[in-house]
Coordinates of C-alpha atoms in Angstrom, one line a residue:
Chain A
M24 CA 0.0 0.0 0.0
R25 CA 1.3 3.4 -0.8
I26 CA 0.3 6.3 1.5
L27 CA 0.5 9.9 0.5
V28 CA 0.8 12.4 3.3
G29 CA 0.1 16.1 2.9
V30 CA 2.4 18.3 4.9
K31 CA 1.9 22.1 5.1
R32 CA 4.5 24.7 6.0
V33 CA 2.8 27.1 8.3
V34 CA 3.7 29.8 10.9
D35 CA 5.0 28.1 14.0
Y36 CA 2.3 27.6 16.6
A37 CA 4.2 29.5 19.3
V38 CA 4.6 32.7 17.2
K39 CA 2.5 35.7 18.0
V40 CA 1.5 36.9 14.5
R41 CA 1.2 40.5 13.6
V42 CA -1.1 42.0 11.0
Q43 CA 0.5 44.7 8.8
N44 CA -0.9 46.3 5.7
N45 CA -4.0 44.1 5.8
T46 CA -2.0 41.0 5.8
V47 CA -0.2 38.7 8.2
D48 CA 3.4 39.7 8.5
L49 CA 5.5 36.7 7.5
S50 CA 9.0 38.3 7.5
N51 CA 11.4 36.8 9.9
V52 CA 8.7 34.6 11.3
K53 CA 9.5 31.0 12.3
M54 CA 7.8 28.5 10.1
S55 CA 7.3 24.8 10.8
L56 CA 5.4 21.7 10.0
N57 CA 1.7 22.0 10.7
P58 CA 1.0 20.1 13.9
F59 CA -1.9 18.2 12.4
C60 CA 0.1 17.2 9.4
E61 CA 2.8 16.0 11.8
I62 CA 0.2 13.7 13.3
A63 CA -0.7 12.5 9.8
V64 CA 3.0 11.7 9.1
E65 CA 3.3 9.8 12.4
E66 CA 0.3 7.7 11.6
A67 CA 1.6 6.9 8.1
V68 CA 5.0 6.0 9.4
R69 CA 3.4 3.7 12.1
L70 CA 1.4 1.9 9.4
K71 CA 4.7 1.4 7.5
E72 CA 6.4 0.1 10.7
K73 CA 3.5 -2.4 11.1
K74 CA 4.2 -3.5 7.5
A75 CA 0.7 -2.4 6.5
A76 CA 2.2 0.1 4.1
D77 CA 5.1 -0.3 1.7
E78 CA 5.8 3.3 1.0
V79 CA 5.0 6.7 2.5
V80 CA 5.3 9.8 0.3
A81 CA 5.2 13.3 1.7
V82 CA 3.7 16.0 -0.4
S83 CA 3.9 19.7 0.2
V84 CA 2.7 22.8 -1.8
G85 CA 4.7 26.0 -1.3
P86 CA 7.9 28.0 -1.8
K87 CA 11.4 26.5 -2.0
Q88 CA 11.6 26.5 1.8
C89 CA 9.1 23.7 1.8
T90 CA 12.0 21.4 1.3
E91 CA 12.9 22.0 5.0
T92 CA 9.4 21.0 6.0
L93 CA 9.6 17.9 3.8
R94 CA 12.9 17.0 5.3
T95 CA 11.4 17.0 8.7
A96 CA 8.7 14.6 7.4
L97 CA 11.4 12.5 5.8
A98 CA 13.3 12.5 9.1
M99 CA 10.2 11.2 10.8
G100 CA 10.2 8.2 8.5
C101 CA 8.7 9.0 5.1
D102 CA 10.4 7.4 2.2
R103 CA 10.4 10.1 -0.3
A104 CA 8.8 13.5 -1.0
I105 CA 7.2 15.6 -3.7
H106 CA 7.4 19.3 -3.6
I107 CA 4.9 21.2 -5.6
Q108 CA 6.6 24.5 -5.9
T109 CA 4.8 27.8 -6.0
D110 CA 5.6 31.3 -4.6
R111 CA 2.0 32.0 -3.9
R112 CA 1.2 32.5 -0.2
T113 CA -0.3 29.3 1.1
D114 CA -2.2 30.8 4.0
Y115 CA -5.4 31.4 2.1
V116 CA -4.4 34.8 0.6
D117 CA -3.0 33.5 -2.7
L118 CA -3.7 29.8 -2.7
Q119 CA -6.9 28.3 -1.4
P120 CA -8.0 24.7 -0.5
F121 CA -9.9 24.3 -3.8
A122 CA -6.7 24.8 -5.8
V123 CA -4.6 22.7 -3.3
A124 CA -7.1 19.9 -3.6
H125 CA -6.8 19.9 -7.4
L126 CA -3.0 19.9 -7.1
F127 CA -3.1 17.0 -4.7
Q128 CA -5.6 15.1 -7.0
K129 CA -3.0 15.2 -9.8
V130 CA -0.3 13.9 -7.6
V131 CA -2.5 11.2 -6.1
E132 CA -3.5 9.9 -9.5
Q133 CA 0.1 10.1 -10.7
E134 CA 1.4 8.2 -7.7
E135 CA -1.5 5.7 -7.6
A136 CA -1.8 6.2 -3.8
D137 CA -4.0 3.9 -1.8
L138 CA -4.5 6.1 1.2
V139 CA -4.2 9.8 1.6
L140 CA -3.6 11.2 5.1
L141 CA -3.9 14.9 5.8
G142 CA -4.0 17.0 8.9
K143 CA -7.5 18.1 9.7
Q144 CA -6.7 21.7 9.1
G145 CA -3.8 24.1 8.7
I146 CA -3.2 26.2 11.8
D147 CA -2.8 29.3 9.6
S148 CA -6.1 29.2 7.6
D149 CA -8.1 26.9 9.9
C150 CA -10.1 25.9 6.8
G151 CA -10.3 22.1 7.1
Q152 CA -11.4 21.9 3.5
T153 CA -8.5 20.4 1.5
G154 CA -9.3 16.8 2.7
P155 CA -13.0 16.7 1.9
M156 CA -12.5 18.6 -1.4
L157 CA -9.8 16.1 -2.4
A158 CA -12.0 13.2 -1.6
G159 CA -14.8 14.7 -3.6
L160 CA -12.6 15.3 -6.6
L161 CA -11.2 11.8 -6.5
G162 CA -14.6 10.3 -5.8
W163 CA -13.2 8.5 -2.7
P164 CA -14.7 7.8 0.7
Q165 CA -13.5 10.3 3.4
V166 CA -13.4 10.5 7.1
T167 CA -12.4 13.7 8.9
F168 CA -11.1 14.4 12.4
A169 CA -9.9 10.9 12.9
A170 CA -8.9 10.1 16.5
K171 CA -8.3 6.4 15.9
M172 CA -7.7 4.4 12.8
D173 CA -7.3 0.6 12.2
L174 CA -7.0 -1.2 9.0
E175 CA -9.7 -3.9 8.6
G176 CA -9.8 -6.3 5.7
D177 CA -9.8 -4.2 2.6
G178 CA -10.9 -1.1 4.4
M179 CA -10.7 0.7 7.7
M180 CA -12.5 1.5 10.9
V181 CA -12.1 5.1 11.9
E182 CA -13.3 6.8 15.0
R183 CA -13.9 10.5 14.5
E184 CA -14.2 13.2 17.0
T185 CA -17.1 15.6 16.8
D186 CA -18.4 18.2 19.2
A187 CA -21.2 15.8 20.0
G188 CA -19.0 12.8 20.8
T189 CA -17.1 10.1 19.0
E190 CA -18.5 8.5 15.8
T191 CA -17.2 5.2 14.4
I192 CA -17.2 5.0 10.6
K193 CA -16.4 2.0 8.5
I194 CA -14.7 2.4 5.2
P195 CA -15.5 -0.8 3.3
S196 CA -12.5 -0.6 1.0
L197 CA -9.6 1.6 0.2
P198 CA -8.6 4.0 -1.4
A199 CA -9.8 6.7 0.9
V200 CA -8.9 10.1 2.3
V201 CA -8.6 10.5 6.1
T202 CA -7.9 13.8 7.9
C203 CA -6.2 13.5 11.3
D204 CA -7.1 15.1 14.6
L205 CA -5.1 15.8 17.7
R206 CA -5.7 12.6 19.7
L207 CA -4.8 10.2 16.9
N208 CA -1.2 9.9 18.1
E209 CA 1.7 11.7 19.6
P210 CA 4.3 12.4 16.8
R211 CA 7.8 11.2 17.4
Y212 CA 10.8 13.6 17.5
A213 CA 13.0 13.4 14.5
T214 CA 16.3 12.0 15.9
L215 CA 19.5 13.6 14.7
P216 CA 20.7 10.6 12.8
N217 CA 17.4 10.5 10.9
I218 CA 17.6 14.2 10.1
M219 CA 20.9 13.6 8.5
K220 CA 19.8 10.5 6.7
A221 CA 16.8 12.4 5.4
K222 CA 19.1 14.5 3.3
K223 CA 19.7 11.5 1.1
K224 CA 16.1 10.7 0.5
K225 CA 14.6 11.7 -2.8
V226 CA 12.6 14.9 -3.2
D227 CA 11.0 15.6 -6.5
T228 CA 10.1 19.1 -7.4
I229 CA 7.2 20.0 -9.7
A230 CA 6.2 23.5 -10.6
A231 CA 2.6 24.1 -9.5
D232 CA 2.0 25.9 -12.8
D233 CA 2.9 22.8 -14.8
L234 CA 0.2 20.7 -13.4
G235 CA -2.6 22.3 -15.4
V236 CA -4.6 23.5 -12.4
D237 CA -6.2 26.9 -12.0
L238 CA -4.5 28.3 -9.0
E239 CA -6.4 31.6 -8.7
P240 CA -8.2 32.1 -5.4
H241 CA -12.0 31.9 -5.9
N242 CA -12.8 33.7 -2.6
P243 CA -11.4 37.2 -2.5
V244 CA -9.9 38.1 0.8
L245 CA -11.5 41.5 1.7
D246 CA -9.8 42.3 5.0
I247 CA -7.4 40.9 7.5
F248 CA -7.3 42.3 11.0
E249 CA -6.4 41.4 14.5
P250 CA -9.3 40.7 16.9
P251 CA -10.0 43.4 19.4
P252 CA -7.9 42.8 22.6
R253 CA -9.7 40.8 25.2
K254 CA -10.9 42.9 28.0
E255 CA -10.3 41.7 31.5
G256 CA -13.1 39.7 33.2
I257 CA -14.8 41.1 36.3
T258 CA -16.3 39.5 39.3
V259 CA -19.8 40.4 40.3
E260 CA -21.2 40.6 43.9
S261 CA -24.7 39.2 43.4
V262 CA -27.0 37.6 41.0
D263 CA -28.9 40.9 40.5
D264 CA -25.6 42.5 39.6
L265 CA -25.0 39.7 37.1
L266 CA -28.4 40.1 35.5
D267 CA -27.9 43.9 35.3
K268 CA -24.6 43.5 33.5
L269 CA -25.9 40.9 31.1
R270 CA -28.8 43.0 30.2
N271 CA -27.2 46.4 30.1
E272 CA -23.6 46.0 29.3
A273 CA -23.2 42.8 27.4
K274 CA -26.6 43.2 26.0
V275 CA -27.3 39.5 25.7
L276 CA -30.6 39.6 27.6
K277 CA -33.7 41.5 26.6
Chain B
M30 CA 28.2 34.0 33.8
F31 CA 30.1 36.8 35.5
T32 CA 33.5 35.2 34.7
L33 CA 32.7 35.9 31.0
R34 CA 32.6 39.7 31.6
R35 CA 36.1 40.6 32.4
P36 CA 37.9 38.7 29.7
I37 CA 35.5 39.9 27.0
A38 CA 35.3 43.4 28.2
S39 CA 39.1 43.6 28.4
I40 CA 39.6 42.0 25.0
L41 CA 37.1 44.4 23.4
R42 CA 38.6 47.4 25.1
K43 CA 42.1 46.4 24.1
N44 CA 41.1 46.1 20.5
L45 CA 39.1 49.3 20.4
H46 CA 42.2 51.0 21.7
K47 CA 44.2 49.5 18.9
N48 CA 41.6 50.2 16.3
V49 CA 41.3 46.6 15.3
T50 CA 38.1 44.7 15.4
A51 CA 38.4 41.6 17.6
L52 CA 36.4 39.5 15.2
S53 CA 36.2 39.7 11.4
I54 CA 34.4 37.4 9.1
G55 CA 36.4 34.2 8.3
H56 CA 39.5 34.8 10.5
T57 CA 40.7 36.5 13.6
R58 CA 43.4 39.0 13.7
S59 CA 46.2 38.9 16.3
L60 CA 45.6 41.2 19.3
S61 CA 49.1 42.6 19.3
S62 CA 49.2 43.8 15.7
I63 CA 47.3 46.5 14.0
P64 CA 45.9 45.9 10.5
S65 CA 48.4 43.4 9.2
D66 CA 47.4 39.8 8.9
D67 CA 49.4 37.5 11.0
F68 CA 47.7 34.6 9.3
N69 CA 48.0 34.4 5.6
L70 CA 44.7 32.8 5.3
E71 CA 42.9 32.4 2.0
L72 CA 39.5 33.9 2.2
T73 CA 37.1 31.7 0.4
E74 CA 35.0 33.2 -2.4
K75 CA 31.9 32.9 -0.3
T76 CA 31.9 34.4 3.1
S77 CA 29.0 34.3 5.5
P78 CA 28.3 35.7 8.9
I79 CA 29.4 33.6 11.8
T80 CA 25.9 33.5 13.2
V81 CA 24.4 32.1 10.0
F82 CA 24.3 28.3 10.1
T83 CA 23.9 25.6 7.5
E84 CA 20.6 23.8 7.1
D85 CA 21.9 20.8 8.9
E86 CA 23.0 22.9 11.8
Q87 CA 19.7 24.8 12.0
M88 CA 17.7 21.6 11.9
T89 CA 19.9 20.2 14.6
R90 CA 19.4 23.3 16.7
D91 CA 15.6 23.2 16.2
A92 CA 15.3 19.5 16.9
V93 CA 17.4 19.7 20.1
R94 CA 15.5 22.9 21.2
Q95 CA 12.2 21.2 20.8
W96 CA 13.2 18.1 22.7
A97 CA 14.8 20.1 25.5
R98 CA 11.8 22.4 25.9
E99 CA 9.2 19.6 25.8
E100 CA 10.9 16.6 27.5
L101 CA 13.7 18.1 29.7
Q102 CA 12.3 21.4 30.9
P103 CA 9.4 19.9 33.0
I104 CA 11.7 17.8 35.2
V105 CA 14.8 19.9 35.5
R106 CA 14.0 21.2 38.9
D107 CA 13.2 17.8 40.2
M108 CA 16.4 16.3 38.9
D109 CA 18.3 19.1 40.5
N110 CA 16.6 18.5 43.8
E111 CA 17.1 14.8 43.6
A112 CA 20.7 15.4 42.5
K113 CA 20.3 12.7 40.0
L114 CA 20.1 12.4 36.2
R115 CA 17.0 10.3 35.5
P116 CA 17.6 7.1 33.5
E117 CA 14.9 7.9 31.1
I118 CA 16.6 11.2 30.2
L119 CA 19.8 9.3 29.6
Q120 CA 18.1 6.9 27.4
A121 CA 16.3 9.7 25.5
L122 CA 19.7 11.3 24.9
F123 CA 20.8 8.1 23.1
D124 CA 17.5 7.7 21.3
Q125 CA 17.5 11.2 19.9
G126 CA 21.1 10.8 18.7
F127 CA 22.6 13.4 21.0
M128 CA 25.3 11.1 22.2
G129 CA 26.9 10.2 18.9
M130 CA 26.7 13.6 17.2
E131 CA 30.0 13.5 15.3
I132 CA 30.2 9.7 15.1
P133 CA 29.9 8.5 11.5
A134 CA 26.7 6.9 10.4
E135 CA 28.4 3.6 9.8
Y136 CA 28.9 3.4 13.6
N137 CA 25.3 4.4 14.3
G138 CA 26.2 8.0 14.9
S139 CA 24.5 11.2 13.7
E140 CA 27.4 12.3 11.5
L141 CA 27.0 16.0 12.2
S142 CA 29.6 18.8 12.3
F143 CA 31.4 20.0 15.4
T144 CA 29.4 23.2 15.2
S145 CA 26.2 21.2 15.2
A146 CA 27.4 19.4 18.3
C147 CA 28.1 22.8 20.0
L148 CA 24.7 24.1 19.0
A149 CA 23.1 21.0 20.5
V150 CA 25.1 21.5 23.8
E151 CA 24.1 25.1 23.8
E152 CA 20.4 24.3 23.4
I153 CA 20.4 21.7 26.1
S154 CA 22.3 24.0 28.4
R155 CA 19.6 26.6 28.0
V156 CA 17.3 24.2 29.8
D157 CA 19.6 22.0 31.9
P158 CA 23.4 22.4 32.2
S159 CA 23.7 19.1 34.2
T160 CA 22.4 17.1 31.2
A161 CA 24.4 19.2 28.8
I162 CA 27.7 18.5 30.6
L163 CA 27.2 14.8 30.1
V164 CA 26.4 15.3 26.4
D165 CA 29.3 17.7 26.0
I166 CA 32.0 15.6 27.7
H167 CA 30.8 12.5 26.0
N168 CA 30.8 14.0 22.5
T169 CA 33.6 16.5 22.5
L170 CA 36.1 14.8 24.7
N171 CA 35.5 11.0 24.7
N172 CA 33.9 10.2 21.4
N173 CA 36.3 12.5 19.5
A174 CA 39.4 11.1 21.3
V175 CA 38.3 7.6 20.1
R176 CA 37.7 8.9 16.6
F177 CA 41.0 10.7 16.3
W178 CA 43.4 8.3 17.9
G179 CA 41.7 5.0 18.3
S180 CA 42.8 2.1 16.1
E181 CA 40.2 0.9 13.7
D182 CA 39.5 -2.1 15.9
L183 CA 39.0 0.1 19.0
Q184 CA 36.7 2.4 17.0
K185 CA 34.6 -0.5 15.8
Q186 CA 34.4 -1.8 19.3
W187 CA 33.5 1.4 21.1
L188 CA 32.0 4.0 18.7
P189 CA 28.7 2.1 18.1
R190 CA 28.3 1.6 21.8
L191 CA 29.1 5.2 22.6
A192 CA 26.6 6.3 20.0
T193 CA 23.8 4.1 21.2
D194 CA 23.9 3.0 24.8
T195 CA 27.1 3.7 26.6
A196 CA 27.8 6.9 28.5
S197 CA 31.4 7.8 29.2
S198 CA 33.6 9.7 31.6
F199 CA 36.9 11.6 31.1
C200 CA 39.2 10.4 33.9
L201 CA 42.2 12.7 34.3
S202 CA 42.1 14.7 37.5
E203 CA 43.3 13.4 40.8
A204 CA 43.5 14.8 44.3
D205 CA 47.0 16.2 43.7
S206 CA 46.7 16.7 40.0
G207 CA 44.2 19.3 38.6
S208 CA 45.8 22.1 36.6
D209 CA 49.1 20.1 36.9
A210 CA 47.6 17.2 35.0
F211 CA 50.9 15.6 34.3
A212 CA 51.6 15.1 38.0
M213 CA 49.1 12.2 38.1
K214 CA 49.9 9.2 40.2
T215 CA 47.6 6.6 38.8
T216 CA 49.8 3.8 37.3
A217 CA 49.3 1.2 34.6
T218 CA 51.7 -1.6 35.0
A219 CA 52.3 -3.8 32.0
S220 CA 52.0 -7.5 32.5
P221 CA 55.2 -9.4 31.8
D222 CA 54.0 -10.5 28.3
G223 CA 52.5 -7.1 27.6
S224 CA 49.0 -8.5 27.0
Y225 CA 47.4 -6.5 29.7
Y226 CA 47.9 -3.6 32.2
T227 CA 47.1 -3.4 35.8
I228 CA 45.7 0.0 36.9
N229 CA 46.0 1.4 40.4
G230 CA 45.1 4.8 41.6
T231 CA 42.3 7.2 42.5
K232 CA 40.8 9.8 40.3
L233 CA 38.8 12.7 41.7
W234 CA 35.9 14.9 40.5
I235 CA 35.0 12.7 37.6
S236 CA 31.9 13.9 35.9
N237 CA 29.1 11.5 35.3
A238 CA 31.0 8.6 36.7
K239 CA 27.8 7.1 38.0
E240 CA 26.2 7.0 34.6
A241 CA 29.3 6.0 32.6
G242 CA 29.6 2.6 31.0
V243 CA 33.2 3.3 30.0
F244 CA 36.0 5.4 31.3
L245 CA 38.6 7.2 29.2
L246 CA 41.3 6.8 31.7
F247 CA 44.7 8.5 31.8
A248 CA 47.3 6.6 33.7
N249 CA 51.1 6.5 33.7
A250 CA 52.5 3.3 32.2
D251 CA 56.1 4.4 32.9
P252 CA 56.5 6.9 35.7
S253 CA 60.3 6.9 35.1
K254 CA 59.6 8.8 31.9
G255 CA 57.6 11.4 33.7
Y256 CA 54.6 12.7 31.7
K257 CA 55.8 10.8 28.6
G258 CA 54.6 7.6 30.2
I259 CA 51.0 8.8 30.4
T260 CA 48.8 6.5 28.4
A261 CA 45.1 6.6 27.6
F262 CA 42.9 3.6 28.1
M263 CA 39.3 2.7 27.4
V264 CA 38.2 1.0 30.6
D265 CA 34.8 -0.8 30.7
A266 CA 33.0 0.3 33.8
N267 CA 32.1 -3.3 34.7
T268 CA 35.7 -4.3 35.1
E269 CA 36.5 -5.8 38.5
G270 CA 38.3 -3.5 40.9
I271 CA 36.7 -0.2 39.9
H272 CA 34.9 1.6 42.7
V273 CA 32.8 4.6 42.0
G274 CA 32.5 6.8 45.1
K275 CA 29.7 8.9 46.4
P276 CA 28.9 11.9 44.3
E277 CA 30.0 15.3 45.6
N278 CA 27.3 17.4 47.1
K279 CA 27.7 20.4 44.9
L280 CA 26.2 23.8 44.9
G281 CA 25.2 23.6 41.2
L282 CA 25.0 21.1 38.3
K283 CA 23.7 18.8 41.0
A284 CA 22.1 16.3 38.6
S285 CA 25.5 15.6 37.1
S286 CA 27.4 13.2 39.3
T287 CA 30.9 14.2 40.3
C288 CA 32.6 11.2 41.9
P289 CA 35.9 9.8 43.1
L290 CA 36.9 6.8 41.1
T291 CA 39.2 4.2 42.6
F292 CA 41.1 1.6 40.6
E293 CA 42.4 -1.4 42.6
N294 CA 44.4 -3.8 40.5
V295 CA 42.1 -3.3 37.6
Q296 CA 43.1 -5.4 34.6
V297 CA 42.8 -3.8 31.2
D298 CA 43.6 -5.6 28.0
A299 CA 46.4 -4.1 25.9
S300 CA 44.0 -3.7 23.0
Q301 CA 42.2 -1.1 25.0
V302 CA 45.1 1.4 24.9
L303 CA 43.9 4.4 23.0
G304 CA 46.5 5.3 20.3
E305 CA 50.0 4.7 21.5
V306 CA 51.5 4.1 24.9
G307 CA 53.2 7.1 26.3
L308 CA 51.3 9.6 24.1
G309 CA 48.4 10.0 26.4
Y310 CA 49.7 13.5 27.5
K311 CA 49.5 14.7 23.9
Y312 CA 46.0 13.3 23.4
C313 CA 44.6 14.8 26.6
I314 CA 46.1 18.3 25.9
N315 CA 44.7 18.2 22.3
I316 CA 41.3 17.0 23.1
L317 CA 40.9 19.4 25.9
N318 CA 41.3 22.2 23.3
E319 CA 38.1 21.2 21.6
G320 CA 36.6 20.5 25.0
R321 CA 37.1 24.2 25.7
I322 CA 34.9 25.2 22.9
G323 CA 32.2 22.7 23.9
I324 CA 32.2 24.0 27.5
A325 CA 32.0 27.6 26.2
A326 CA 28.9 26.5 24.3
Q327 CA 27.5 25.3 27.5
Q328 CA 28.2 28.6 29.3
I329 CA 26.7 30.6 26.5
G330 CA 23.6 28.3 26.6
I331 CA 23.2 28.9 30.3
A332 CA 23.6 32.7 29.9
K333 CA 21.1 32.8 27.1
G334 CA 18.7 30.6 29.0
C335 CA 18.9 33.0 32.0
L336 CA 18.5 36.1 30.0
Y337 CA 16.2 35.3 27.2
D338 CA 14.1 32.5 28.6
I339 CA 13.7 33.6 32.2
A340 CA 14.8 37.2 33.0
L341 CA 13.5 39.1 30.0
P342 CA 10.1 37.5 29.9
Y343 CA 9.8 38.2 33.6
M344 CA 10.9 41.8 33.2
M345 CA 8.2 42.3 30.6
E346 CA 5.6 40.8 32.9
R347 CA 6.4 42.2 36.3
K348 CA 4.8 45.6 36.8
Q349 CA 5.8 48.1 39.4
F350 CA 5.2 51.9 39.5
G351 CA 2.7 51.5 36.6
S352 CA 4.8 49.8 34.0
A353 CA 6.8 46.7 33.2
I354 CA 10.1 46.8 35.0
G355 CA 11.7 46.0 31.6
D356 CA 10.7 49.4 30.4
F357 CA 12.8 51.3 33.0
Q358 CA 16.1 52.5 31.7
G359 CA 18.0 51.1 34.7
M360 CA 16.9 47.6 33.7
Q361 CA 17.4 48.3 30.0
H362 CA 21.1 49.2 30.6
Q363 CA 21.6 46.0 32.4
Y364 CA 20.0 43.6 30.0
A365 CA 21.4 45.4 26.9
Q366 CA 24.8 45.0 28.5
M367 CA 24.2 41.3 29.1
A368 CA 22.8 40.7 25.7
T369 CA 25.8 42.3 24.1
E370 CA 28.3 40.3 26.1
I371 CA 26.5 37.1 25.4
H372 CA 26.5 37.9 21.7
A373 CA 30.2 38.7 21.7
A374 CA 30.9 35.4 23.5
E375 CA 28.8 33.4 21.1
V376 CA 30.3 34.9 18.1
M377 CA 33.7 34.1 19.5
M378 CA 32.7 30.5 20.2
Y379 CA 31.2 29.9 16.7
N380 CA 34.3 31.4 15.2
A381 CA 36.4 29.0 17.1
C382 CA 34.2 26.2 15.8
R383 CA 34.6 27.3 12.2
L384 CA 38.4 27.6 12.6
K385 CA 38.5 24.1 13.9
E386 CA 36.3 22.8 11.1
A387 CA 38.5 24.5 8.6
G388 CA 41.6 22.7 10.0
L389 CA 43.1 26.0 11.1
P390 CA 44.7 26.8 14.4
F391 CA 42.1 27.4 17.0
V392 CA 43.8 26.9 20.4
K393 CA 44.1 30.6 21.3
E394 CA 40.5 31.2 20.3
A395 CA 39.3 28.2 22.2
S396 CA 41.1 29.2 25.4
M397 CA 39.8 32.7 25.1
V398 CA 36.2 31.6 24.7
K399 CA 36.3 29.2 27.7

């Protein structure tokens, strides 16, 4: 079985982003592997270690620095990587999930993948759309927010986490697209020897423009701004006081 | 931290007076001469700032930083209070590849550069110097000594173990022999047929003796020759006759054990001699030069950890008299001074690393930076 794993290069989760000129300021900002994509890579590598998969291919869309992100994925255990090169901003401004899904579709068909694992969402755009869109384009079954996955026969049993609780879904047979949620696993650290060995693994670069996909964003981004600063909370002395504040200040009661 | 101040301040002052920059890209100029190159070094076509690292080095730094923050940070205080390095941390150091950083991949090492190793030591030191000292001594002193002077057989025997599961200690100092290392009294008496040596003596202040699986031991095989009898041995910690004493109760670096080490008629096979008999003094002098850079990396890591990870965030958080204390000029003078000195030290250290990697003389720079 060949597994394709999507990895996205995003602003590091610990960075405090700033908005400048109606856009998120990316200069000198630390970028890393999207945490949910990391979980997807970990799951794929575990399947390979269990001998359920023969090959794990990491795929990333973005500028040339994506090779660093791909190298981390390779250091975690992927066999090879494909870099779809584009200089468009991948945080929704210049490149949106619809286009990314199309790009992935081309690669999936070319590589004849049996399973596609993606992170449930990118922490920069928080869209969560690439997975479902890709499944739709491929005509494959999809399960999102996977918290547990097991191969069963020709297919899989996946537990997905929703706000209402856990749902168990059976995929009768592969191929399929699964997006990974936080509790699926705890990703391993890339050890130093593996980081060095990852340098020798193959990374193929394809220009995004060469794949015959329309990359233009369909949703114009009108405005980007920081949320208003959170005001401090207050304590109230009595229930009457609380009601008064809810009615007159917060205006949530008539 | 404070011991860095005077040397650096005086070096910088001396150089300002002589109108020469203490550090320039690619090579250092001699302190005593004004713009004439003492070194006839060929500058390469491509020069790059000392604080810009290769992709491998950055990835190493990021990987170590992440591990140290997530796995080491939460238990540092406990390890210090218990005065013990936890076994799971020691195992993690091996699993992550931090213990075989410069060892070639064929021996299960990480095959990184010396600078990468220093970066790793620096990042671990930012979180826990006790753990860092173990990593530093193991990599820069012991592993490298075996790599440089060990026979092929000795390398095959020890390097894989050093990279994957065996911690080590550097055993030089004795009660009467610290700075005067050559005055050591531990002896290694050759057997009549020369097939083994019998070691007798006591070493003192040996770091990480409790955790070590092997000791890089310096003993005199021929006291009549004075220091030219000093020989280096790889001694398996399980050998009969070795007694590891109680760790010293130190004021700091408590989780790193510092013990007396007694050798009573310890038999070591002649194949375990590192390099040549009688050249031990040369090996130890040489390897300690690199060790100086490594230890400097540790100090810089500690300094950075104090300033950037603890003091500055606190200064921006603590409010008195209506604003963050970090906004008061009195505080700003202090942390700006600290940041500048740390930066000067780190640039000095990485320059020493680069000199060493280029195969150029680095002893002076290494001594300065320690």
